C-alpha atoms as a PDB file:
ATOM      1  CA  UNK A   1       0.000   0.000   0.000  1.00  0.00           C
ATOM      2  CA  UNK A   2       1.393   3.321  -0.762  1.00  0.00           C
ATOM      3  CA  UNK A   3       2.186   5.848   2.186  1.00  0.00           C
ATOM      4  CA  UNK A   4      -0.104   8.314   2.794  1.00  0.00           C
ATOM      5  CA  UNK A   5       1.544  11.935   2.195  1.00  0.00           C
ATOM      6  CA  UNK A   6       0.940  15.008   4.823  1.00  0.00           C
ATOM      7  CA  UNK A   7      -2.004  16.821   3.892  1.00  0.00           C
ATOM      8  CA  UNK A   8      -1.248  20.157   1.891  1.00  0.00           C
ATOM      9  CA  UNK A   9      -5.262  21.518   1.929  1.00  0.00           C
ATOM     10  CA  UNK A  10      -8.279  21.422   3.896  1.00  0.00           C
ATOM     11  CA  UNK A  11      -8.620  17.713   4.451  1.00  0.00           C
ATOM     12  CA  UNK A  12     -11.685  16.128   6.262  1.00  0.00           C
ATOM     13  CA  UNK A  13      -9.746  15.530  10.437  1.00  0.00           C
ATOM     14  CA  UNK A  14      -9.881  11.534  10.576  1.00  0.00           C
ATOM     15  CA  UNK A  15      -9.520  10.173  13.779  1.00  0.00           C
ATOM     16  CA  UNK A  16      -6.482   7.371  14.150  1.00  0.00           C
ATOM     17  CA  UNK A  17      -7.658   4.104  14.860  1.00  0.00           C
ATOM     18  CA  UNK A  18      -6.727   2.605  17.569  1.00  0.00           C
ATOM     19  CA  UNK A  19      -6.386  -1.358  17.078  1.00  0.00           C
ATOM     20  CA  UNK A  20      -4.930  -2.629  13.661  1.00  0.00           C
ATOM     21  CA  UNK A  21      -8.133  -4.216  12.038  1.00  0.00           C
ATOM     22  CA  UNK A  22      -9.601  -0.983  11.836  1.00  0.00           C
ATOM     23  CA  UNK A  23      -6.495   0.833  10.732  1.00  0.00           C
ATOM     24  CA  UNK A  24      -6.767  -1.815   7.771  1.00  0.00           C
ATOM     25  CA  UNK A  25     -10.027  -0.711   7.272  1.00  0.00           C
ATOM     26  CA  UNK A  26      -9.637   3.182   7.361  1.00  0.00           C
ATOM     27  CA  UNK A  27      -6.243   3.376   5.926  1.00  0.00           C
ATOM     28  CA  UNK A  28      -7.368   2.633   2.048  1.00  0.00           C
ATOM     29  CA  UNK A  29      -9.871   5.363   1.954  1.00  0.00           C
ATOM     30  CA  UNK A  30      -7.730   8.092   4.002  1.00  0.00           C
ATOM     31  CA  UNK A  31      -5.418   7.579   1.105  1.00  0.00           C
ATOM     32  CA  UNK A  32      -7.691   7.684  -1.556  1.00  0.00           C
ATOM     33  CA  UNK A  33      -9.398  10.768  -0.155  1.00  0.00           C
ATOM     34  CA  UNK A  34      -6.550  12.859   0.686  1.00  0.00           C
ATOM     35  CA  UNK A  35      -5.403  12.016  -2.832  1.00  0.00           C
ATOM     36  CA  UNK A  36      -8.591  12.924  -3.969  1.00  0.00           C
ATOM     37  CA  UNK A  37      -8.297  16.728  -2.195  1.00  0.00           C
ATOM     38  CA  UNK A  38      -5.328  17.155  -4.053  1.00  0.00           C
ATOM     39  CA  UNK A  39      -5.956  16.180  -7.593  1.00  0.00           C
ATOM     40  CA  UNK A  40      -8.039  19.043  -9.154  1.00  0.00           C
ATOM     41  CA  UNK A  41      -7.804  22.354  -7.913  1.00  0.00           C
ATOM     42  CA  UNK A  42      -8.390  23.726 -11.220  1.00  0.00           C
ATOM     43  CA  UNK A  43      -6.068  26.880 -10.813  1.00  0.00           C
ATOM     44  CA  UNK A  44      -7.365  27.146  -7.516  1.00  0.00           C
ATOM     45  CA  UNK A  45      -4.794  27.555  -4.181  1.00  0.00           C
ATOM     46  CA  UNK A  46      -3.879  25.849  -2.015  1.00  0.00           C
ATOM     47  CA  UNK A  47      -4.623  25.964   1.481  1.00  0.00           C
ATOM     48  CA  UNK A  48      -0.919  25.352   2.917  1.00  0.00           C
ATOM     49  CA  UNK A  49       1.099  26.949  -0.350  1.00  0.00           C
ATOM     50  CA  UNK A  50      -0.286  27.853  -3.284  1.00  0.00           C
ATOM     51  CA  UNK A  51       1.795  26.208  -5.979  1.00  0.00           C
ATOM     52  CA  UNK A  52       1.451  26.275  -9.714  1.00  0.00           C
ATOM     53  CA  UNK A  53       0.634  23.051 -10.761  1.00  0.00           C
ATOM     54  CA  UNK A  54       0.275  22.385 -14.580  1.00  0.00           C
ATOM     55  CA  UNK A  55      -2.618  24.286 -16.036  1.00  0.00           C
ATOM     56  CA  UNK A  56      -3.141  26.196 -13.066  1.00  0.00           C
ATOM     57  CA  UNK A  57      -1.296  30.380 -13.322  1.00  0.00           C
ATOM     58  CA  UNK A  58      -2.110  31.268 -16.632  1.00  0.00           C
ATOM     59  CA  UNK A  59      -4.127  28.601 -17.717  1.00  0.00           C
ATOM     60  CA  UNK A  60      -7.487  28.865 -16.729  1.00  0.00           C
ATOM     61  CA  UNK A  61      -9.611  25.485 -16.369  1.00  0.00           C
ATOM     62  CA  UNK A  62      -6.987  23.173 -14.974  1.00  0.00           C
ATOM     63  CA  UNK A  63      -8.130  20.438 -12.598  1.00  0.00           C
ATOM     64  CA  UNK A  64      -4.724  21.378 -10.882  1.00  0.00           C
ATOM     65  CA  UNK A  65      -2.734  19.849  -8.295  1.00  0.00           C
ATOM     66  CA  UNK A  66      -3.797  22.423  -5.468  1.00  0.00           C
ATOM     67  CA  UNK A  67      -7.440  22.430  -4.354  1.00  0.00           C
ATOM     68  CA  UNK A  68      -9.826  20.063  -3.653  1.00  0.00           C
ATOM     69  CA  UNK A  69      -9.335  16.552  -5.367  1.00  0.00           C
ATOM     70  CA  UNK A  70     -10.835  17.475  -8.917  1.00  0.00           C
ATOM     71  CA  UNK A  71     -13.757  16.685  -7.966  1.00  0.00           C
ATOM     72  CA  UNK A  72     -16.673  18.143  -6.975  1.00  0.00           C
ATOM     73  CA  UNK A  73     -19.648  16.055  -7.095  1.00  0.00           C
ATOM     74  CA  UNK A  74     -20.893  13.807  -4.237  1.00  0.00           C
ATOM     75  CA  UNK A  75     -23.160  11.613  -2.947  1.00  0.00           C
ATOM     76  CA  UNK A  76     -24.961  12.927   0.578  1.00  0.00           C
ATOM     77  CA  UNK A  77     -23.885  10.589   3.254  1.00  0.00           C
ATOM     78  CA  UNK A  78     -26.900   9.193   3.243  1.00  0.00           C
ATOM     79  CA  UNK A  79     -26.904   8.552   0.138  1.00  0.00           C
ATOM     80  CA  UNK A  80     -29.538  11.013  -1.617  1.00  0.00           C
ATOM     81  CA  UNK A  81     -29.727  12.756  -4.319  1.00  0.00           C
ATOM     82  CA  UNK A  82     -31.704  15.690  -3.889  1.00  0.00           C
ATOM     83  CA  UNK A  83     -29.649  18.045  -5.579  1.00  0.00           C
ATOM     84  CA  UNK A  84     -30.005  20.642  -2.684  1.00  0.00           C
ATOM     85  CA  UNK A  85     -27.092  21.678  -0.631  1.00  0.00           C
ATOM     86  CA  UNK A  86     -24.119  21.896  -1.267  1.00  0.00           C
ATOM     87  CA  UNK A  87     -24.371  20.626  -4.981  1.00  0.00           C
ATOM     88  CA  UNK A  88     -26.435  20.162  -7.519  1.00  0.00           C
ATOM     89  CA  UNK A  89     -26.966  16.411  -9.116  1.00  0.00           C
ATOM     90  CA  UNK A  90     -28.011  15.945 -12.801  1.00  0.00           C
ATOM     91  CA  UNK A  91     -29.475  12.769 -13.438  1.00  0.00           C
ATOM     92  CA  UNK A  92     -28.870  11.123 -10.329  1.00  0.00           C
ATOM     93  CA  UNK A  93     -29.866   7.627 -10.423  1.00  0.00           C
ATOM     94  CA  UNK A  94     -31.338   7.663 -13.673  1.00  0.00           C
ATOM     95  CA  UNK A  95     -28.572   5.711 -15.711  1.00  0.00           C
ATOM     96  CA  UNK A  96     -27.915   3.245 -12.195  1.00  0.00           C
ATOM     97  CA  UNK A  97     -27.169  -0.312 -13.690  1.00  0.00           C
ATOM     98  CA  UNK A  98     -26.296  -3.772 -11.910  1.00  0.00           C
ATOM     99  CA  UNK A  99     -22.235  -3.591 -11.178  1.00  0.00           C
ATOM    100  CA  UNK A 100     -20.723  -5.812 -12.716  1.00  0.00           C
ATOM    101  CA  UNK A 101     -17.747  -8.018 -10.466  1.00  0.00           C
ATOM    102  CA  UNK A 102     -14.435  -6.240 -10.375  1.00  0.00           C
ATOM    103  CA  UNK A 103     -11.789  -7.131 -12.576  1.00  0.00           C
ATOM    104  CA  UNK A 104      -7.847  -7.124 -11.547  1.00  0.00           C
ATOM    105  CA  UNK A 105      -5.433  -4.570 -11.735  1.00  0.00           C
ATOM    106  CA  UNK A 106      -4.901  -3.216 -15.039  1.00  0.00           C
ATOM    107  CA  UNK A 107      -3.632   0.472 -16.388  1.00  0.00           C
ATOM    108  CA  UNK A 108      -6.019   2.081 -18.849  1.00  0.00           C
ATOM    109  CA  UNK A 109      -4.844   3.216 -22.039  1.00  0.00           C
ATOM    110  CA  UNK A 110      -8.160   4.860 -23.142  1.00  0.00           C
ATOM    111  CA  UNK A 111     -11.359   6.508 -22.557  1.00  0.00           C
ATOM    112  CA  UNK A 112     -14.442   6.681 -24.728  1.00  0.00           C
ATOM    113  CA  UNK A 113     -17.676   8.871 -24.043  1.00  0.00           C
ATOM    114  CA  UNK A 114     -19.881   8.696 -26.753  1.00  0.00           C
ATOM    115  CA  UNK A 115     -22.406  10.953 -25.635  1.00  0.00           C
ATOM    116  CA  UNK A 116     -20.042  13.622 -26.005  1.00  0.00           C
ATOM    117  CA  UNK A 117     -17.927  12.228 -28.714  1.00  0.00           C
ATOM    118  CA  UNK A 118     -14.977  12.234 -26.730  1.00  0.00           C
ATOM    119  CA  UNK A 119     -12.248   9.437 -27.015  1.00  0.00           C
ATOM    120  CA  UNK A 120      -8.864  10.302 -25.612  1.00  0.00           C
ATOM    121  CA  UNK A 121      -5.719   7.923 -24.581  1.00  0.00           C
ATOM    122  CA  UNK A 122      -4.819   8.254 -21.203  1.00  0.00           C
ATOM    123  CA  UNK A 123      -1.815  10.262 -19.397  1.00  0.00           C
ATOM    124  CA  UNK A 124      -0.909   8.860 -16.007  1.00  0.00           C
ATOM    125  CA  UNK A 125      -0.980  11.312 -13.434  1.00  0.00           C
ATOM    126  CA  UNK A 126       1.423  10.366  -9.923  1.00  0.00           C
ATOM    127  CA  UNK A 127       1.767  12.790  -6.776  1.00  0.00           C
ATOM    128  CA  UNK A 128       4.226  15.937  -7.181  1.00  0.00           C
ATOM    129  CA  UNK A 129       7.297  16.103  -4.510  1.00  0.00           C
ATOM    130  CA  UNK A 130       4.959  18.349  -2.294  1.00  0.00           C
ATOM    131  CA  UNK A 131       1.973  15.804  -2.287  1.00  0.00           C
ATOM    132  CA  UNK A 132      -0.014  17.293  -4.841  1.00  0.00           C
ATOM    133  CA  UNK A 133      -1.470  15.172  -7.681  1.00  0.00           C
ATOM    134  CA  UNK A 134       0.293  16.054 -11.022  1.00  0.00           C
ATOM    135  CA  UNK A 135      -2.270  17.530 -14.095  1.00  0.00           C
ATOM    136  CA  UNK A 136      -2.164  16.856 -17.542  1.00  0.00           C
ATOM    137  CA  UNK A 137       0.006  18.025 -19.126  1.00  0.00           C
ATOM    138  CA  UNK A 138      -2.070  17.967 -22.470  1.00  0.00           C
ATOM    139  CA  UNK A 139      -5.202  19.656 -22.446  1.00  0.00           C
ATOM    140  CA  UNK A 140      -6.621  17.890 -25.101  1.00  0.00           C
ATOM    141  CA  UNK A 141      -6.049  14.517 -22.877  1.00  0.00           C
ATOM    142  CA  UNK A 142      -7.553  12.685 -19.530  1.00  0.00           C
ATOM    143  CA  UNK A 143      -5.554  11.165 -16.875  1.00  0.00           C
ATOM    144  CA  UNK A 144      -5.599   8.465 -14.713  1.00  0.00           C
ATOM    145  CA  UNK A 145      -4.678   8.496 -11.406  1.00  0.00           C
ATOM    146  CA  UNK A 146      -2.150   5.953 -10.960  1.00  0.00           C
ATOM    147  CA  UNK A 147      -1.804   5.289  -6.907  1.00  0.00           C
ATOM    148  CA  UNK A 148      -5.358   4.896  -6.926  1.00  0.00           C
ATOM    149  CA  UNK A 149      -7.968   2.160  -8.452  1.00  0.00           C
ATOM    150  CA  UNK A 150      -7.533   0.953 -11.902  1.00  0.00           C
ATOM    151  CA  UNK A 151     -10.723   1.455 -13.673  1.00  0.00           C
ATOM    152  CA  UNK A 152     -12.369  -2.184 -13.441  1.00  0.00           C
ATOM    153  CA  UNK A 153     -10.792  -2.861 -10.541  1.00  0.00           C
ATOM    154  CA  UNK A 154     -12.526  -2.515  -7.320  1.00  0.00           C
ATOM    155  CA  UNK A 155     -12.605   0.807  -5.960  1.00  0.00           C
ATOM    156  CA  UNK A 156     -13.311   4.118  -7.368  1.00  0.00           C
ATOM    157  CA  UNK A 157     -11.029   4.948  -9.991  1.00  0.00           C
ATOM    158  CA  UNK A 158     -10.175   8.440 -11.212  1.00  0.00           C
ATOM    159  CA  UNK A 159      -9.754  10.106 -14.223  1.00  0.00           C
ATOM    160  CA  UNK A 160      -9.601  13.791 -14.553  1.00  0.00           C
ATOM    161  CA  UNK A 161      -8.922  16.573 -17.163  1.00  0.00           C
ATOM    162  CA  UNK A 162      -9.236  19.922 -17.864  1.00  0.00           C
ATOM    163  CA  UNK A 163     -12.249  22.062 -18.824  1.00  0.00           C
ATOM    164  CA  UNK A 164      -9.956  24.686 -20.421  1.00  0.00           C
ATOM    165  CA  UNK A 165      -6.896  25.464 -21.440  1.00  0.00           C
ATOM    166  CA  UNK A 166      -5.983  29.261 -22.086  1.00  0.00           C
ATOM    167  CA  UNK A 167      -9.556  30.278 -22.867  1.00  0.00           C
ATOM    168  CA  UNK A 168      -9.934  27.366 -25.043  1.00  0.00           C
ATOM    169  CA  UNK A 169     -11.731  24.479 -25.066  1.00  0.00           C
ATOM    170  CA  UNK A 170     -10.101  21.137 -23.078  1.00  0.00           C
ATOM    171  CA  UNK A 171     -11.057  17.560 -23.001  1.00  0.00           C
ATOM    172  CA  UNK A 172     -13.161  17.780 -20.342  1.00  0.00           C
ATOM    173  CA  UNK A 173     -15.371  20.825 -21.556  1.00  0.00           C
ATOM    174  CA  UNK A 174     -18.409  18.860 -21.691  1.00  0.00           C
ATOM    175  CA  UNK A 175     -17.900  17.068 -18.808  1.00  0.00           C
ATOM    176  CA  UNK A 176     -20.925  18.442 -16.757  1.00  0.00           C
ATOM    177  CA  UNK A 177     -23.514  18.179 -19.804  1.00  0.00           C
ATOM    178  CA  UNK A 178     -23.619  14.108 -19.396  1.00  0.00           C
ATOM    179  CA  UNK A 179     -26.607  12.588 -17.341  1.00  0.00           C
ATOM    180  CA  UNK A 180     -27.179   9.518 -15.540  1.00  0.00           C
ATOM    181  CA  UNK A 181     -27.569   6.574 -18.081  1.00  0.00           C
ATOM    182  CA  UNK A 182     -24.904   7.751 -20.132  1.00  0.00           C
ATOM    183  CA  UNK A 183     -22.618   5.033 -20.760  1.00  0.00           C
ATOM    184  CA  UNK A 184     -18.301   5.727 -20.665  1.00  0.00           C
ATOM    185  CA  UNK A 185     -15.824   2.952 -21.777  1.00  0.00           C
ATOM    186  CA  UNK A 186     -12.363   2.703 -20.805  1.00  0.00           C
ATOM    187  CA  UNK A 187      -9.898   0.297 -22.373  1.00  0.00           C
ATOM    188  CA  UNK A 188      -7.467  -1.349 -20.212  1.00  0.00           C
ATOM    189  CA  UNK A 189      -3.634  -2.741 -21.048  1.00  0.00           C
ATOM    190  CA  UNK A 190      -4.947  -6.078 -20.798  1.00  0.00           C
ATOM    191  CA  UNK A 191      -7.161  -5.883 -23.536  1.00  0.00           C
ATOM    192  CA  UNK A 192     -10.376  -6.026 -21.840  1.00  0.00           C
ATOM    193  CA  UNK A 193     -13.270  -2.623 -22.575  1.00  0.00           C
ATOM    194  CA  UNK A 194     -14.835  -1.756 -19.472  1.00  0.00           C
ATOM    195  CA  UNK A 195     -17.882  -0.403 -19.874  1.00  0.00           C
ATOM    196  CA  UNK A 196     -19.700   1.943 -16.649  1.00  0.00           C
ATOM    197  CA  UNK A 197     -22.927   3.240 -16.934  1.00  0.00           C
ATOM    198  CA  UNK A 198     -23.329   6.884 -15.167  1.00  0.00           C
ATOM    199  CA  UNK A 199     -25.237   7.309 -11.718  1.00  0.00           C
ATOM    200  CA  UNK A 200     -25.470  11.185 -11.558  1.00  0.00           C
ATOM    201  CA  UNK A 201     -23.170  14.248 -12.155  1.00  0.00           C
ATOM    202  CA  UNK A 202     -23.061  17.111  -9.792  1.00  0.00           C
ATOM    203  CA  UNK A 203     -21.631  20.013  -8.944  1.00  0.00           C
ATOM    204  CA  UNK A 204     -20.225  21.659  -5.649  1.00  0.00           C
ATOM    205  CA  UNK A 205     -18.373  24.701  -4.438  1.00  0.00           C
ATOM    206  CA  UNK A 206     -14.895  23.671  -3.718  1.00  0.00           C
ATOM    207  CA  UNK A 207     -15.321  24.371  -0.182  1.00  0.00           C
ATOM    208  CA  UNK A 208     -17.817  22.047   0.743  1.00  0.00           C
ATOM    209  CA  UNK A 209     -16.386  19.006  -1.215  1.00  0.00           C
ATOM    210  CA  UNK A 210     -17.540  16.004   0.259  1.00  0.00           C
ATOM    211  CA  UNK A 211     -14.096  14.173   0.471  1.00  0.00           C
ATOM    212  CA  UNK A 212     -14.996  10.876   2.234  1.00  0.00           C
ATOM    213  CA  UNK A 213     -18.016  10.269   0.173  1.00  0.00           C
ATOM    214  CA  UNK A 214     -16.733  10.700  -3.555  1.00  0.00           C
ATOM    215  CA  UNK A 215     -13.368   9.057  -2.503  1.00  0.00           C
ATOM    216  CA  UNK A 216     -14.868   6.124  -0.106  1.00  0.00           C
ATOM    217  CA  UNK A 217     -14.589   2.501   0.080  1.00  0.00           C
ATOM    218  CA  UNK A 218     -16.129   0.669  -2.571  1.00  0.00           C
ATOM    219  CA  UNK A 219     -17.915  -2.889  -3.003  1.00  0.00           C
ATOM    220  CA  UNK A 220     -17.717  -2.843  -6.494  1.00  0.00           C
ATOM    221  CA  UNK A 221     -15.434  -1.104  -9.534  1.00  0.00           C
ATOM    222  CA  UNK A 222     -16.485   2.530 -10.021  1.00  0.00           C
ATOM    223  CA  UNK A 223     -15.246   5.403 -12.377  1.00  0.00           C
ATOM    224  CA  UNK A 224     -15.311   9.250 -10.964  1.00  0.00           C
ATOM    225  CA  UNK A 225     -14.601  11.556 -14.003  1.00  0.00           C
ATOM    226  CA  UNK A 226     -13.688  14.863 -12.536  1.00  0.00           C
ATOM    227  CA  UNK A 227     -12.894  18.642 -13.665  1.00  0.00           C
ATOM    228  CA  UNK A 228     -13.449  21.891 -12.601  1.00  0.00           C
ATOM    229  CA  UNK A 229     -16.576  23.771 -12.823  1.00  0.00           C
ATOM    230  CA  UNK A 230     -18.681  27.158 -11.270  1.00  0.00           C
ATOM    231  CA  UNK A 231     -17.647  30.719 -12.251  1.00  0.00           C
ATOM    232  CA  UNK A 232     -14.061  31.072 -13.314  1.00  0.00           C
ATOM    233  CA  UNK A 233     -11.842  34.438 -11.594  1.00  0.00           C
ATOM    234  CA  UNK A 234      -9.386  35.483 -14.486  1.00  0.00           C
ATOM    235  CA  UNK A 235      -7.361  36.892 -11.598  1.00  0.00           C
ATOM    236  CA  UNK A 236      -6.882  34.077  -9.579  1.00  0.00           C
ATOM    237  CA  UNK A 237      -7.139  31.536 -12.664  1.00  0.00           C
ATOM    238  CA  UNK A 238      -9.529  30.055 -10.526  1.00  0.00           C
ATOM    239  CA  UNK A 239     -12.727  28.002 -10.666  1.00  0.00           C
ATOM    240  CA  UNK A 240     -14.375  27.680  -7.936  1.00  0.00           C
ATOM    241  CA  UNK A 241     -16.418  24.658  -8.006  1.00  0.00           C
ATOM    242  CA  UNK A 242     -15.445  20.906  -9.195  1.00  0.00           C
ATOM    243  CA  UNK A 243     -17.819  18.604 -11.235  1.00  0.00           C
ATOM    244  CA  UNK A 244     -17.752  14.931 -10.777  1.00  0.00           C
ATOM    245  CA  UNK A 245     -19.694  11.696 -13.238  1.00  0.00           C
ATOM    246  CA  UNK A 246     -20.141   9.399 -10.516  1.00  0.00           C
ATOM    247  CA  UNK A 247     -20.441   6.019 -12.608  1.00  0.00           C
ATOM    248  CA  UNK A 248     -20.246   2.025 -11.932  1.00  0.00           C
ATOM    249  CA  UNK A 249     -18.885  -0.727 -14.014  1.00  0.00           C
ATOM    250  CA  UNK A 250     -21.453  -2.752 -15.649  1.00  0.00           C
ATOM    251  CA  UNK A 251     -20.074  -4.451 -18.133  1.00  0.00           C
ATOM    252  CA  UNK A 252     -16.409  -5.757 -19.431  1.00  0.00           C
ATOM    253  CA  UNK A 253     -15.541  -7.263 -22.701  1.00  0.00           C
END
């Protein structure tokens, strides 16, 4: 298991277990959500030091390495979907399909979204020195977080990307226009096509990014597509809300 890094942002206080079952337990999704806080702050800053992570000063719609995890959407912790709150859910449950049983490890080398026409290979994005996820570096293409899930594989996997690149138009513009029942493929090094069908997509102010949810535990193989979203500050080269696909894997070929 790789070691969690110090947190470099506001990150949900998580209390240390005490006996080693439960650190077993907790440890997975710490990781996953703290990685998760750092992935996209989409030229946002950070709360400790505000670096510039790719696409972030001068850029514009970066899911950058600062803010929140790129993500913005969630599910409540009870698991509505009202829409009210903090965020607001487009087609939540709508597209919700049986999940299919988790596949091994396996990188992905593609993604495919053909409600938006979108196919893109697949940059693999690590942590920086300081514990922020790297970017992009290519606007026009998606990234997979590597210390986290492979998509297929149990656990939610993430792939993020920007919204826009110097004023212009990134891979992820469109990102917040799909709808639950929209379907996204992935292809994976091992030849297999894994298929997820969307739940919902939201929206939330960076600020009240529900960490633990979007980043939690899962049963079965899930997908969170993320990028930035909200009203964009030319001055800051900051947007100040995330947008998340919440999807599950239900099908592999």
């Amino acid at each position: 298991m790789k070691r969690t890094p110090a947190p470099v942002t506001d990150t949900p206080s998580t209390e240390r277990p005490r006996r080693r079952s439960a650190r077993r337990t907790v440890r997975p999704l710490a990781a996953a959500a703290l990685a998760a806080l750092l992935l996209a702050g989409c030229g946002g800053q950070n709360a400790a030091k505000p670096p510039a992570p790719a696409g972030q000063a001068g850029q514009g719609g970066a899911p950058g390495a600062a803010a929140p995890a790129g993500g913005d959407a969630a599910t409540p912790a009870d698991g509505s979907q009202s829409g009210t709150g903090a965020g607001a859910a487009t087609g939540a449950g709508a597209g919700a399909g049986r999940a299919e049983q988790a596949l091994a490890r396996s990188e992905p080398q593609k993604i495919t979204i053909p409600s938006l026409g979108l196919t893109s290979s697949l940059e693999t994005l690590r942590q920086n020195g300081d514990g922020t996820m790297q970017t992009p570096k290519d606007p026009a293409l998606a990234g997979w977080y590597e210390p986290g899930p492979t998509p297929g594989s149990q656990g939610p996997a993430v792939i993020a990307g920007h919204v826009t690149w110097n004023g212009a138009s990134a891979v992820f513009e469109k990102l917040k226009t799909m709808k639950g029942g929209d379907t996204i493929k992935v292809t994976r090094k091992d030849g297999k096509t894994v298929t997820f069908t969307v739940d919902k997509v939201s929206e939330y102010p960076k600020a009240e990014f529900p960490t633990l949810e979007v980043y939690k535990n899962l049963d079965h193989a899930g997908l969170r597509l993320v990028t930035c979203g909200g009203d964009f500050d030319p001055k800051k080269h900051y947007y100040d809300s995330n947008v998340v696909v919440f999807a599950r894997m239900t099908g592999a070929a």
